[in-house]
Amino acid sequence: MTQPIGPREIVALDEGWRFHLGHASDPAKDFGFGRSHDTYAKSGDAGTPVAEAKFDTASWETVSLPHDWAVDLPFERFGPAGSDADKTGSFQGFKPLGRMWPASSVGWYRIVLPLPKADAGRRLLLQFDGVSRDCRVILNGFFVGTNDSGYAPFELDITDFAKPGEDNVLVGRCDVSLGEAWSYEGAGLYRAVRLVRTAPVHVRQYGATVRTTVGAQGATTQILTELVNDGPATIAQVRSTVSDATGRAVATLLSDPVTLPEWATLTTTQQTLIERPTLWSLETPHLYTLTTEILVGGVAVDNDQTHFGIRTLRFDANKGFFLNGQPVKIKGTCNHQDHAGVGFA
């Protein structure tokens, strides 16, 4: 599914994946991965046939994201006989994951991405919202990046490895041999994956920041925008539009032209006053929307949206916490993100 947001396009990569277990200690059972130094070679040979266009995945399982392969594994009350956990059951979640279970601790994901010729000249970014756990990403046989945490989202620029006008083979290898928590952590691409198409000049992921200060005249609103220029030196402007929950624009700002050096980043700062703002509260969680547009030659080449609330916060050592001047008791729970039947997904 493609969701055009002005010049930027976001493509959800939740369908069409193939999945197969690998092996954490035997390359012969792990599609040859790690058998040689080719894993990180610049030649486009990642050292595994899984990354090749001709690889046959007919025997692989078809899955959609989010996906957690651990939830389908059998329960194991204790570790293998003779292991440190053969009587204590000290491994996580009572699932056969970890160093003692190499045959079920590595999972391979593979998808074929047809990219149009129009992608030539655009920046192509892959965004992963959550992968458990150690993940290596390969595109068209090239190793493009890794992420070790099962909880932090990450982004990879695949522009230099993509082939516009052709089918592109995207592969992810996940290894949960080492965990991060004492509890069940799942395994695999358990959150969304997206392909983002942008212009060379674009807003960095999470690059728009809004800071508000509420006073007698209204809410002083400061907007910081981090621009990325993955191309030649360019003159650009930032147009920021703040809208309320009904979609009505309450502020529009246009920055002075700024010169972006080639292959550089730059942060712009804008400020406005929002009169009579609707404050965010527990009873009325009103959110404003910041639409950020990047203009080159007066034409919008990229845009992004950021949602934010306007409110005041105050802590008093004797009286506690105040939201918008009203006392509020902060209550919460610690809930793990796993659920019976679906695991992390």
Coordinates of N, CA and C in Angstrom, one line a residue, residues 105-193:
S105 N 16.8 -20.4 16.9 CA 17.2 -19.0 17.4 C 17.6 -18.1 16.3
V106 N 17.5 -18.5 15.0 CA 17.8 -17.6 13.9 C 16.7 -17.8 12.9
G107 N 16.2 -16.6 12.4 CA 15.1 -16.6 11.4 C 15.5 -15.7 10.2
W108 N 15.1 -16.2 9.0 CA 15.4 -15.5 7.8 C 14.1 -15.0 7.2
Y109 N 14.1 -13.7 6.8 CA 13.0 -13.1 6.1 C 13.5 -12.6 4.7
R110 N 12.6 -12.8 3.7 CA 13.0 -12.4 2.3 C 11.7 -11.9 1.6
I111 N 11.9 -10.8 0.8 CA 10.9 -10.2 0.0 C 11.5 -9.7 -1.2
V112 N 10.7 -9.7 -2.3 CA 11.1 -9.1 -3.6 C 10.4 -7.8 -3.8
L113 N 11.2 -6.7 -4.0 CA 10.6 -5.4 -4.1 C 10.8 -4.9 -5.6
P114 N 9.7 -4.8 -6.3 CA 9.8 -4.2 -7.6 C 9.9 -2.7 -7.5
L115 N 11.0 -2.0 -7.9 CA 11.1 -0.6 -7.8 C 11.0 0.0 -9.2
P116 N 10.1 1.1 -9.3 CA 9.9 1.7 -10.6 C 11.2 2.5 -11.1
K117 N 11.3 2.7 -12.4 CA 12.4 3.5 -12.9 C 12.4 4.9 -12.3
A118 N 11.2 5.4 -11.9 CA 11.0 6.8 -11.4 C 11.8 6.9 -10.1
D119 N 12.2 5.8 -9.4 CA 12.9 6.0 -8.2 C 14.4 6.4 -8.4
A120 N 14.8 6.4 -9.6 CA 16.2 6.9 -9.9 C 16.3 8.4 -9.6
G121 N 17.2 8.7 -8.8 CA 17.4 10.1 -8.3 C 16.7 10.5 -7.0
R122 N 15.9 9.5 -6.5 CA 15.3 9.7 -5.2 C 16.1 9.0 -4.1
R123 N 15.9 9.4 -2.9 CA 16.5 8.7 -1.8 C 15.5 7.6 -1.3
L124 N 16.0 6.4 -1.1 CA 15.2 5.3 -0.7 C 15.6 4.9 0.7
L125 N 14.7 4.9 1.7 CA 15.0 4.6 3.0 C 14.1 3.4 3.5
L126 N 14.7 2.5 4.3 CA 14.0 1.5 4.9 C 13.8 1.8 6.4
Q127 N 12.6 1.8 6.9 CA 12.4 2.0 8.3 C 11.8 0.8 9.0
F128 N 12.5 0.4 10.1 CA 12.0 -0.8 10.8 C 11.6 -0.3 12.2
D129 N 10.3 -0.6 12.6 CA 9.8 -0.2 13.9 C 10.3 -1.1 15.0
G130 N 10.6 -2.3 14.7 CA 11.1 -3.2 15.8 C 11.4 -4.6 15.2
V131 N 12.6 -5.0 15.5 CA 13.1 -6.3 15.1 C 13.8 -7.0 16.3
S132 N 13.3 -8.2 16.6 CA 14.0 -9.0 17.6 C 14.7 -10.2 17.0
R133 N 16.0 -10.3 17.1 CA 16.8 -9.3 17.8 C 17.9 -8.8 16.9
D134 N 19.1 -9.3 17.0 CA 20.3 -8.9 16.2 C 19.9 -9.1 14.8
C135 N 19.8 -8.0 14.0 CA 19.3 -8.0 12.7 C 20.3 -7.6 11.7
R136 N 20.5 -8.3 10.6 CA 21.4 -7.9 9.5 C 20.6 -7.8 8.3
V137 N 20.7 -6.7 7.5 CA 19.9 -6.5 6.4 C 20.7 -6.5 5.1
I138 N 20.2 -7.2 4.1 CA 21.0 -7.4 2.9 C 20.0 -7.0 1.7
L139 N 20.5 -6.2 0.8 CA 19.7 -5.8 -0.4 C 20.5 -6.1 -1.6
N140 N 20.0 -6.9 -2.5 CA 20.6 -7.3 -3.8 C 22.0 -7.8 -3.6
G141 N 22.2 -8.6 -2.5 CA 23.5 -9.2 -2.2 C 24.4 -8.3 -1.4
F142 N 24.1 -7.0 -1.2 CA 24.9 -6.1 -0.4 C 24.5 -6.0 1.0
F143 N 25.4 -6.1 1.9 CA 25.1 -5.9 3.3 C 24.9 -4.4 3.5
V144 N 23.7 -4.0 4.0 CA 23.4 -2.5 4.1 C 23.3 -2.0 5.5
G145 N 23.3 -2.9 6.5 CA 23.2 -2.4 7.9 C 22.8 -3.4 8.9
T146 N 22.9 -3.1 10.2 CA 22.6 -4.0 11.2 C 21.9 -3.2 12.4
N147 N 21.2 -3.9 13.2 CA 20.7 -3.3 14.5 C 20.7 -4.4 15.5
D148 N 21.2 -4.0 16.7 CA 21.3 -5.0 17.8 C 20.2 -5.0 18.8
S149 N 19.5 -4.0 18.9 CA 18.4 -3.9 19.9 C 17.1 -4.4 19.4
G150 N 16.4 -5.1 20.2 CA 15.0 -5.6 19.8 C 13.9 -4.6 20.1
Y151 N 14.3 -3.4 20.6 CA 13.3 -2.5 21.1 C 13.4 -1.1 20.3
A152 N 14.5 -0.8 19.8 CA 14.7 0.5 19.2 C 14.4 0.4 17.7
P153 N 13.6 1.4 17.1 CA 13.5 1.5 15.7 C 14.7 1.9 15.0
F154 N 14.9 1.6 13.7 CA 16.1 2.0 13.0 C 15.8 2.3 11.5
E155 N 16.6 3.0 10.9 CA 16.4 3.4 9.5 C 17.7 3.1 8.7
L156 N 17.6 2.6 7.5 CA 18.7 2.4 6.6 C 18.5 3.0 5.3
D157 N 19.5 3.7 4.8 CA 19.5 4.3 3.4 C 20.0 3.3 2.4
I158 N 19.1 2.8 1.5 CA 19.4 1.8 0.6 C 19.6 2.3 -0.8
T159 N 19.7 3.6 -1.0 CA 19.7 4.2 -2.3 C 20.8 3.6 -3.2
D160 N 22.0 3.5 -2.6 CA 23.2 3.1 -3.4 C 23.2 1.7 -3.8
F161 N 22.3 0.9 -3.2 CA 22.2 -0.6 -3.4 C 21.0 -1.0 -4.2
A162 N 20.0 0.0 -4.4 CA 18.8 -0.3 -5.1 C 19.0 -0.3 -6.6
K163 N 18.1 -1.0 -7.3 CA 18.1 -1.1 -8.7 C 16.7 -0.6 -9.3
P164 N 16.5 0.7 -9.5 CA 15.2 1.2 -10.0 C 14.9 0.5 -11.4
G165 N 13.7 0.1 -11.6 CA 13.3 -0.5 -12.8 C 13.4 -2.0 -12.8
E166 N 13.9 -2.6 -11.7 CA 14.1 -4.0 -11.6 C 13.5 -4.5 -10.3
D167 N 13.5 -5.9 -10.2 CA 13.1 -6.5 -8.9 C 14.3 -6.5 -8.0
N168 N 14.1 -6.1 -6.7 CA 15.1 -6.0 -5.7 C 14.9 -7.0 -4.6
V169 N 15.9 -7.8 -4.2 CA 15.8 -8.8 -3.2 C 16.2 -8.2 -1.8
L170 N 15.3 -8.2 -0.9 CA 15.6 -7.7 0.4 C 15.5 -8.9 1.4
V171 N 16.6 -9.0 2.2 CA 16.7 -10.1 3.1 C 17.0 -9.6 4.5
G172 N 16.4 -10.2 5.5 CA 16.8 -9.9 6.9 C 17.0 -11.1 7.7
R173 N 18.2 -11.2 8.4 CA 18.5 -12.3 9.2 C 18.4 -11.8 10.7
C174 N 17.6 -12.5 11.5 CA 17.4 -12.1 12.9 C 18.0 -13.3 13.8
D175 N 18.8 -12.9 14.8 CA 19.4 -13.8 15.7 C 19.0 -13.5 17.1
V176 N 18.3 -14.4 17.8 CA 17.9 -14.1 19.2 C 18.7 -14.9 20.1
S177 N 19.9 -15.3 19.8 CA 20.8 -16.1 20.7 C 21.0 -15.4 22.0
L178 N 21.1 -14.1 21.9 CA 21.4 -13.3 23.1 C 20.2 -12.4 23.4
G179 N 19.6 -12.4 24.6 CA 18.5 -11.6 24.9 C 18.8 -10.3 25.6
E180 N 17.8 -9.5 25.8 CA 18.0 -8.2 26.5 C 17.2 -8.2 27.8
A181 N 16.3 -9.0 28.0 CA 15.4 -8.9 29.2 C 15.3 -10.3 29.9
W182 N 14.7 -10.4 31.0 CA 14.5 -11.6 31.7 C 13.2 -12.3 31.2
S183 N 12.4 -11.5 30.5 CA 11.0 -12.0 30.1 C 11.0 -12.4 28.7
Y184 N 9.9 -12.9 28.2 CA 9.7 -13.3 26.8 C 9.9 -12.1 25.9
E185 N 10.8 -12.2 24.9 CA 11.1 -11.1 24.0 C 10.7 -11.3 22.5
G186 N 10.1 -12.5 22.2 CA 9.7 -12.7 20.8 C 10.9 -12.9 19.9
A187 N 10.6 -13.0 18.6 CA 11.7 -13.2 17.6 C 11.2 -12.8 16.2
G188 N 11.9 -12.0 15.6 CA 11.6 -11.6 14.2 C 11.1 -10.2 13.9
L189 N 10.6 -10.0 12.8 CA 10.1 -8.6 12.4 C 8.7 -8.4 13.0
Y190 N 8.7 -8.1 14.3 CA 7.5 -8.0 15.0 C 6.8 -6.7 15.0
R191 N 7.3 -5.7 14.3 CA 6.7 -4.4 14.1 C 6.8 -4.1 12.6
A192 N 6.2 -2.9 12.2 CA 6.1 -2.6 10.8 C 7.4 -2.3 10.1
V193 N 7.5 -2.5 8.8 CA 8.6 -2.1 8.0 C 8.0 -1.3 6.8

